[in-house]
């Protein structure tokens, strides 16, 4: 393992068993994540993206292959690994500050309070410490979920379609925020998304997966300036590359549509 590799996955296979029948979800996945990197994963629903994230953080076991975190085999829940999901999963009966501090254990009260305060500020929720989840908008709830994911100062944050339920403008705003936060904290981030633009805008590398069983079909390395400029020709080229992978007939469709117009 090279010095800055934080996650190493090699020839990973995963099967689930339902009603006594095994079916393969992930097939021969090999992927290395470097410290401080932002990697995005795109793929059809059901191709095993969430399963892959859960295996990386040790919440789900695997059938065969290698999964390592900081050079150590993953055999159970991985320390220093935060998670953010599509639904914020805040506890409705707890104030925002208590939700954010929920996972922080083994710390003195004042240190914990300081961490919570810092992270609420980081995500732009200063002043909402004493609010309840029902009093926050969708975007604010996701901010709180990000703060909770980062409050324990993890080395790595796994995001599973975190902005999937947000409206388009809030979503773009949150994409910008997560970049700012990543720059500030230098946390390694792996984000699963359905949104191809989002995958390009955020991903230093974009992992493109095939339908079930999920296999990595492409890893696209993006240029920093090109991915941050949604109007650039390079951005459009990345987009075309991904579209063409998922929808092989998209060029024909374009022809047909033009004809119809
Ligand atoms: N705990 C489980 N037991 C059995 N099947 C599961 C389990 N979790 C997920 N699956 C199935 O595995 C496949 C991949 O699921 P998932 O990783 O959630 O895909 P994705 O996140 O790409 O939509 C789906 O068909 C799903 O129904
Ligand atoms: Mg999923």
Tab-separated table of C-alpha atoms in Angstrom, residues 7-235:
chain	number	residue	atom	x	y	z
A	7	UNK	CA	-8.834	2.604	1.118
A	8	UNK	CA	-7.846	-0.360	-0.971
A	9	UNK	CA	-10.379	-2.712	-2.514
A	10	UNK	CA	-9.156	-5.584	-4.661
A	11	UNK	CA	-11.157	-8.198	-6.512
A	12	UNK	CA	-14.096	-7.724	-4.189
A	13	UNK	CA	-17.161	-9.895	-4.743
A	14	UNK	CA	-20.342	-9.647	-2.747
A	15	UNK	CA	-23.342	-11.907	-2.698
A	16	UNK	CA	-26.572	-11.487	-0.801
A	17	UNK	CA	-28.732	-14.459	0.050
A	18	UNK	CA	-32.503	-14.014	-0.077
A	19	UNK	CA	-34.934	-16.888	0.394
A	20	UNK	CA	-32.005	-19.283	0.366
A	21	UNK	CA	-30.847	-18.072	-3.032
A	22	UNK	CA	-27.549	-16.276	-3.479
A	23	UNK	CA	-27.258	-13.453	-5.968
A	24	UNK	CA	-24.178	-11.508	-6.847
A	25	UNK	CA	-24.346	-7.782	-6.204
A	26	UNK	CA	-20.745	-6.694	-6.726
A	27	UNK	CA	-18.333	-8.303	-9.129
A	28	UNK	CA	-14.565	-8.063	-9.093
A	29	UNK	CA	-14.400	-4.512	-7.733
A	30	UNK	CA	-10.900	-3.039	-7.513
A	31	UNK	CA	-10.547	0.545	-6.363
A	32	UNK	CA	-8.015	2.554	-4.441
A	33	UNK	CA	-8.859	5.823	-2.728
A	34	UNK	CA	-6.130	8.283	-1.800
A	35	UNK	CA	-6.144	10.396	1.303
A	36	UNK	CA	-7.873	13.735	0.771
A	37	UNK	CA	-9.413	12.621	-2.508
A	38	UNK	CA	-13.016	13.257	-3.588
A	39	UNK	CA	-14.302	10.278	-5.548
A	40	UNK	CA	-17.827	9.979	-6.950
A	41	UNK	CA	-19.628	6.775	-7.906
A	42	UNK	CA	-22.450	6.628	-10.476
A	43	UNK	CA	-24.520	3.657	-11.515
A	44	UNK	CA	-28.064	2.418	-12.011
A	45	UNK	CA	-30.269	1.874	-9.013
A	46	UNK	CA	-29.611	-1.544	-7.491
A	47	UNK	CA	-26.091	-1.979	-8.896
A	48	UNK	CA	-24.592	-2.193	-5.420
A	49	UNK	CA	-23.365	1.339	-4.748
A	50	UNK	CA	-24.722	1.517	-1.211
A	51	UNK	CA	-23.443	-1.982	-0.542
A	52	UNK	CA	-19.962	-0.926	-1.674
A	53	UNK	CA	-19.977	2.069	0.686
A	54	UNK	CA	-21.160	-0.120	3.552
A	55	UNK	CA	-18.417	-2.650	2.865
A	56	UNK	CA	-15.796	0.117	2.805
A	57	UNK	CA	-16.892	1.327	6.250
A	58	UNK	CA	-17.201	-2.194	7.601
A	59	UNK	CA	-20.971	-2.302	8.111
A	60	UNK	CA	-21.513	-5.143	5.648
A	61	UNK	CA	-19.255	-8.155	5.192
A	62	UNK	CA	-18.048	-9.418	1.837
A	63	UNK	CA	-17.820	-12.754	0.127
A	64	UNK	CA	-14.263	-12.574	-1.156
A	65	UNK	CA	-11.536	-10.141	-2.097
A	66	UNK	CA	-9.470	-7.600	-0.207
A	67	UNK	CA	-10.803	-4.537	1.608
A	68	UNK	CA	-8.287	-2.476	3.560
A	69	UNK	CA	-8.424	0.775	5.440
A	70	UNK	CA	-5.032	2.379	6.191
A	71	UNK	CA	-3.391	-0.905	5.294
A	72	UNK	CA	-5.490	-2.978	7.700
A	73	UNK	CA	-8.029	-5.567	6.678
A	74	UNK	CA	-11.593	-4.385	7.287
A	75	UNK	CA	-13.362	-6.881	9.521
A	76	UNK	CA	-15.933	-4.714	11.293
A	77	UNK	CA	-17.033	-1.081	11.683
A	78	UNK	CA	-14.164	1.125	10.584
A	79	UNK	CA	-13.115	3.891	12.981
A	80	UNK	CA	-12.938	7.482	11.799
A	81	UNK	CA	-15.483	7.018	9.082
A	82	UNK	CA	-18.561	9.257	8.887
A	83	UNK	CA	-21.682	8.520	6.870
A	84	UNK	CA	-24.323	10.766	5.311
A	85	UNK	CA	-27.462	9.337	3.697
A	86	UNK	CA	-30.155	10.585	1.342
A	87	UNK	CA	-32.572	11.008	4.219
A	88	UNK	CA	-30.953	13.013	6.978
A	89	UNK	CA	-31.795	10.454	9.695
A	90	UNK	CA	-31.844	13.097	12.403
A	91	UNK	CA	-33.624	12.064	15.567
A	92	UNK	CA	-36.783	14.210	15.731
A	93	UNK	CA	-36.843	14.428	19.506
A	94	UNK	CA	-33.303	15.792	19.791
A	95	UNK	CA	-32.200	19.375	19.229
A	96	UNK	CA	-29.853	19.928	16.285
A	97	UNK	CA	-26.835	20.321	18.572
A	98	UNK	CA	-27.637	17.002	20.254
A	99	UNK	CA	-28.151	15.282	16.915
A	100	UNK	CA	-24.774	16.556	15.720
A	101	UNK	CA	-23.078	15.444	18.928
A	102	UNK	CA	-24.888	12.128	19.042
A	103	UNK	CA	-22.049	9.956	17.775
A	104	UNK	CA	-19.280	11.623	19.739
A	105	UNK	CA	-18.366	9.348	22.575
A	106	UNK	CA	-15.593	9.324	25.152
A	107	UNK	CA	-15.107	13.060	25.232
A	108	UNK	CA	-15.474	15.529	28.065
A	109	UNK	CA	-18.638	17.609	27.871
A	110	UNK	CA	-16.905	20.900	27.056
A	111	UNK	CA	-14.748	19.345	24.327
A	112	UNK	CA	-17.801	17.747	22.793
A	113	UNK	CA	-19.718	21.022	22.892
A	114	UNK	CA	-16.805	22.766	21.201
A	115	UNK	CA	-16.721	20.203	18.397
A	116	UNK	CA	-20.474	20.462	17.872
A	117	UNK	CA	-20.303	24.260	17.779
A	118	UNK	CA	-17.416	24.228	15.305
A	119	UNK	CA	-19.179	21.827	12.980
A	120	UNK	CA	-22.493	23.652	13.082
A	121	UNK	CA	-20.578	26.771	12.063
A	122	UNK	CA	-18.753	24.847	9.371
A	123	UNK	CA	-22.001	23.829	7.680
A	124	UNK	CA	-23.640	27.251	8.111
A	125	UNK	CA	-26.077	26.335	10.883
A	126	UNK	CA	-24.889	28.734	13.538
A	127	UNK	CA	-27.930	29.954	15.448
A	128	UNK	CA	-29.913	26.745	14.933
A	129	UNK	CA	-28.327	24.790	17.780
A	130	UNK	CA	-31.560	24.611	19.737
A	131	UNK	CA	-33.917	23.994	16.824
A	132	UNK	CA	-35.549	20.616	16.237
A	133	UNK	CA	-35.224	18.753	12.910
A	134	UNK	CA	-38.871	19.505	12.035
A	135	UNK	CA	-38.021	23.205	12.090
A	136	UNK	CA	-35.353	22.909	9.388
A	137	UNK	CA	-35.698	22.846	5.596
A	138	UNK	CA	-34.451	19.858	3.567
A	139	UNK	CA	-31.149	21.576	2.757
A	140	UNK	CA	-30.588	22.611	6.376
A	141	UNK	CA	-31.328	19.077	7.577
A	142	UNK	CA	-28.700	17.733	5.190
A	143	UNK	CA	-26.258	20.342	6.485
A	144	UNK	CA	-26.947	19.038	9.998
A	145	UNK	CA	-26.405	15.474	8.784
A	146	UNK	CA	-23.052	16.500	7.275
A	147	UNK	CA	-22.103	18.211	10.529
A	148	UNK	CA	-22.981	15.018	12.410
A	149	UNK	CA	-20.945	12.946	9.945
A	150	UNK	CA	-17.916	15.192	10.428
A	151	UNK	CA	-18.246	16.062	14.113
A	152	UNK	CA	-16.104	13.161	15.272
A	153	UNK	CA	-13.353	14.455	12.932
A	154	UNK	CA	-13.280	11.336	10.749
A	155	UNK	CA	-10.551	10.861	8.170
A	156	UNK	CA	-13.157	9.762	5.698
A	157	UNK	CA	-16.764	10.668	4.927
A	158	UNK	CA	-18.988	8.397	2.862
A	159	UNK	CA	-21.971	10.118	1.270
A	160	UNK	CA	-24.796	8.000	-0.132
A	161	UNK	CA	-26.861	10.184	-2.475
A	162	UNK	CA	-26.858	12.929	0.153
A	163	UNK	CA	-28.530	15.552	-2.037
A	164	UNK	CA	-30.930	13.224	-3.831
A	165	UNK	CA	-34.034	14.578	-2.123
A	166	UNK	CA	-33.195	18.265	-2.526
A	167	UNK	CA	-34.544	20.674	-5.128
A	168	UNK	CA	-32.206	21.586	-7.985
A	169	UNK	CA	-30.978	24.938	-6.677
A	170	UNK	CA	-30.444	23.760	-3.104
A	171	UNK	CA	-28.621	20.804	-4.535
A	172	UNK	CA	-26.166	22.985	-6.435
A	173	UNK	CA	-25.689	25.120	-3.350
A	174	UNK	CA	-24.936	22.006	-1.284
A	175	UNK	CA	-22.459	20.750	-3.881
A	176	UNK	CA	-20.546	23.998	-3.528
A	177	UNK	CA	-20.730	23.767	0.254
A	178	UNK	CA	-19.415	20.232	0.414
A	179	UNK	CA	-16.437	21.274	-1.715
A	180	UNK	CA	-15.709	24.181	0.597
A	181	UNK	CA	-15.993	21.895	3.611
A	182	UNK	CA	-13.742	19.286	2.072
A	183	UNK	CA	-11.121	21.888	1.275
A	184	UNK	CA	-11.248	23.191	4.829
A	185	UNK	CA	-11.180	19.795	6.569
A	186	UNK	CA	-9.211	17.825	3.952
A	187	UNK	CA	-11.470	14.846	4.636
A	188	UNK	CA	-11.393	12.018	2.115
A	189	UNK	CA	-14.860	11.825	0.540
A	190	UNK	CA	-16.574	9.118	-1.432
A	191	UNK	CA	-19.980	10.096	-2.768
A	192	UNK	CA	-22.576	7.972	-4.492
A	193	UNK	CA	-24.902	9.929	-6.742
A	194	UNK	CA	-27.471	9.431	-9.492
A	195	UNK	CA	-26.766	12.861	-10.848
A	196	UNK	CA	-24.182	12.858	-13.617
A	197	UNK	CA	-23.490	16.606	-13.379
A	198	UNK	CA	-22.949	16.237	-9.651
A	199	UNK	CA	-20.594	13.316	-10.178
A	200	UNK	CA	-18.492	15.420	-12.560
A	201	UNK	CA	-18.580	18.658	-10.562
A	202	UNK	CA	-17.381	16.940	-7.386
A	203	UNK	CA	-15.363	13.970	-8.539
A	204	UNK	CA	-11.626	14.108	-8.985
A	205	UNK	CA	-12.309	10.626	-10.239
A	206	UNK	CA	-15.683	9.313	-11.311
A	207	UNK	CA	-16.307	5.608	-10.882
A	208	UNK	CA	-18.856	4.363	-13.419
A	209	UNK	CA	-20.590	1.092	-12.552
A	210	UNK	CA	-22.599	-1.292	-14.666
A	211	UNK	CA	-26.003	-2.675	-13.682
A	212	UNK	CA	-26.227	-5.690	-11.370
A	213	UNK	CA	-23.925	-7.336	-10.686
A	214	UNK	CA	-22.160	-4.022	-10.245
A	215	UNK	CA	-18.807	-3.900	-11.938
A	216	UNK	CA	-16.526	-0.910	-12.356
A	217	UNK	CA	-16.557	-0.200	-16.068
A	218	UNK	CA	-14.708	3.092	-16.159
A	219	UNK	CA	-12.831	5.397	-13.872
A	220	UNK	CA	-12.722	8.900	-15.326
A	221	UNK	CA	-10.100	11.247	-13.987
A	222	UNK	CA	-11.257	14.843	-14.303
A	223	UNK	CA	-9.343	18.055	-14.660
A	224	UNK	CA	-9.897	20.458	-11.772
A	225	UNK	CA	-10.743	23.505	-13.874
A	226	UNK	CA	-12.855	21.587	-16.348
A	227	UNK	CA	-15.025	19.896	-13.719
A	228	UNK	CA	-15.687	23.129	-11.842
A	229	UNK	CA	-16.931	24.856	-14.982
A	230	UNK	CA	-20.272	23.317	-15.862
A	231	UNK	CA	-20.328	25.267	-19.102
A	232	UNK	CA	-16.938	24.108	-20.372
A	233	UNK	CA	-16.466	21.907	-23.407
A	234	UNK	CA	-14.517	19.459	-21.240
A	235	UNK	CA	-17.428	19.197	-18.793
